[in-house]
Amino acid sequence: MTLDTLKNANRVIGIKQVAKAVRRGAVREVFIADDAEKRIVEPLRELCREQNVPTGRAETMEQLGKACGIEVSAAAAAVLI
């Protein structure tokens, strides 16, 4: 999947909301911004590995926010099943 998928997909945005959705098994793919703080996104990356959820990337948090159609930046977003 590409970031463009986020525009029209059923999605969640933000580290906490994405992590909750991954734990529920409701996620098709997680996107994480490359410039997000490592201490914030590493636990989410580990959770995705444990749950076998594929992860994609965005170069910047601003780019990820725009891909989601929001005015602010985002460290993580997920496409829901």
mmCIF file of C-alpha atoms in Angstrom:
data_model
loop_
_atom_site.group_PDB
_atom_site.id
_atom_site.type_symbol
_atom_site.label_atom_id
_atom_site.label_comp_id
_atom_site.label_asym_id
_atom_site.label_seq_id
_atom_site.Cartn_x
_atom_site.Cartn_y
_atom_site.Cartn_z
ATOM 1 C CA MET A 1 0.000 0.000 0.000
ATOM 2 C CA THR A 2 1.007 3.581 -0.491
ATOM 3 C CA LEU A 3 0.361 6.727 1.494
ATOM 4 C CA ASP A 4 -2.354 7.642 -1.016
ATOM 5 C CA THR A 5 -4.364 4.722 0.353
ATOM 6 C CA LEU A 6 -4.817 6.659 3.615
ATOM 7 C CA LYS A 7 -6.852 9.435 1.965
ATOM 8 C CA ASN A 8 -9.942 7.344 1.315
ATOM 9 C CA ALA A 9 -9.435 4.416 3.677
ATOM 10 C CA ASN A 10 -11.050 3.785 7.021
ATOM 11 C CA ARG A 11 -8.127 4.762 9.273
ATOM 12 C CA VAL A 12 -6.873 5.765 12.680
ATOM 13 C CA ILE A 13 -4.240 8.414 13.337
ATOM 14 C CA GLY A 14 -1.779 8.810 16.190
ATOM 15 C CA ILE A 15 0.475 6.460 18.133
ATOM 16 C CA LYS A 16 -2.037 5.569 20.868
ATOM 17 C CA GLN A 17 -4.990 4.991 18.537
ATOM 18 C CA VAL A 18 -2.890 2.956 16.108
ATOM 19 C CA ALA A 19 -1.507 0.796 18.943
ATOM 20 C CA LYS A 20 -5.038 0.126 20.249
ATOM 21 C CA ALA A 21 -6.202 -0.906 16.781
ATOM 22 C CA VAL A 22 -3.182 -3.207 16.303
ATOM 23 C CA ARG A 23 -3.901 -4.907 19.647
ATOM 24 C CA ARG A 24 -7.526 -5.454 18.545
ATOM 25 C CA GLY A 25 -6.360 -7.044 15.298
ATOM 26 C CA ALA A 26 -8.183 -4.419 13.263
ATOM 27 C CA VAL A 27 -5.277 -3.119 11.166
ATOM 28 C CA ARG A 28 -4.278 -3.925 7.596
ATOM 29 C CA GLU A 29 -1.090 -1.793 7.568
ATOM 30 C CA VAL A 30 0.637 0.800 9.764
ATOM 31 C CA PHE A 31 2.498 3.824 8.421
ATOM 32 C CA ILE A 32 5.200 5.442 10.564
ATOM 33 C CA ALA A 33 6.963 8.747 9.862
ATOM 34 C CA ASP A 34 10.749 8.548 9.525
ATOM 35 C CA ASP A 35 11.283 11.786 11.440
ATOM 36 C CA ALA A 36 9.163 10.795 14.452
ATOM 37 C CA GLU A 37 11.040 10.384 17.734
ATOM 38 C CA LYS A 38 12.471 6.874 17.989
ATOM 39 C CA ARG A 39 11.474 6.487 21.655
ATOM 40 C CA ILE A 40 7.860 7.077 20.659
ATOM 41 C CA VAL A 41 7.616 4.886 17.563
ATOM 42 C CA GLU A 42 9.859 1.948 18.506
ATOM 43 C CA PRO A 43 7.278 0.369 20.874
ATOM 44 C CA LEU A 44 4.730 0.583 18.027
ATOM 45 C CA ARG A 45 7.176 -1.010 15.561
ATOM 46 C CA GLU A 46 7.764 -3.847 18.052
ATOM 47 C CA LEU A 47 4.013 -4.337 18.559
ATOM 48 C CA CYS A 48 3.539 -4.530 14.788
ATOM 49 C CA ARG A 49 6.287 -7.160 14.537
ATOM 50 C CA GLU A 50 4.681 -9.195 17.327
ATOM 51 C CA GLN A 51 1.244 -8.995 15.675
ATOM 52 C CA ASN A 52 2.621 -9.569 12.142
ATOM 53 C CA VAL A 53 1.214 -6.257 10.909
ATOM 54 C CA PRO A 54 3.058 -4.841 7.888
ATOM 55 C CA THR A 55 4.550 -1.365 8.289
ATOM 56 C CA GLY A 56 5.041 1.291 5.675
ATOM 57 C CA ARG A 57 6.849 4.572 5.974
ATOM 58 C CA ALA A 58 6.415 8.252 5.320
ATOM 59 C CA GLU A 59 9.421 10.546 5.003
ATOM 60 C CA THR A 60 8.028 13.155 7.381
ATOM 61 C CA MET A 61 5.307 13.545 9.971
ATOM 62 C CA GLU A 62 3.927 16.449 7.933
ATOM 63 C CA GLN A 63 3.680 14.237 4.839
ATOM 64 C CA LEU A 64 1.853 11.557 6.831
ATOM 65 C CA GLY A 65 -0.603 14.099 8.237
ATOM 66 C CA LYS A 66 -1.351 15.430 4.759
ATOM 67 C CA ALA A 67 -1.825 11.897 3.436
ATOM 68 C CA CYS A 68 -4.466 11.421 6.144
ATOM 69 C CA GLY A 69 -6.192 14.652 5.155
ATOM 70 C CA ILE A 70 -5.463 16.460 8.422
ATOM 71 C CA GLU A 71 -3.906 19.884 8.987
ATOM 72 C CA VAL A 72 -1.369 18.700 11.567
ATOM 73 C CA SER A 73 1.532 16.276 11.434
ATOM 74 C CA ALA A 74 1.222 12.644 12.526
ATOM 75 C CA ALA A 75 3.817 10.147 13.745
ATOM 76 C CA ALA A 76 1.708 7.115 12.814
ATOM 77 C CA ALA A 77 -1.465 6.130 10.999
ATOM 78 C CA ALA A 78 -3.095 2.806 10.186
ATOM 79 C CA VAL A 79 -5.437 1.488 7.525
ATOM 80 C CA LEU A 80 -8.188 -0.505 9.198
ATOM 81 C CA ILE A 81 -9.566 -3.810 7.971
#
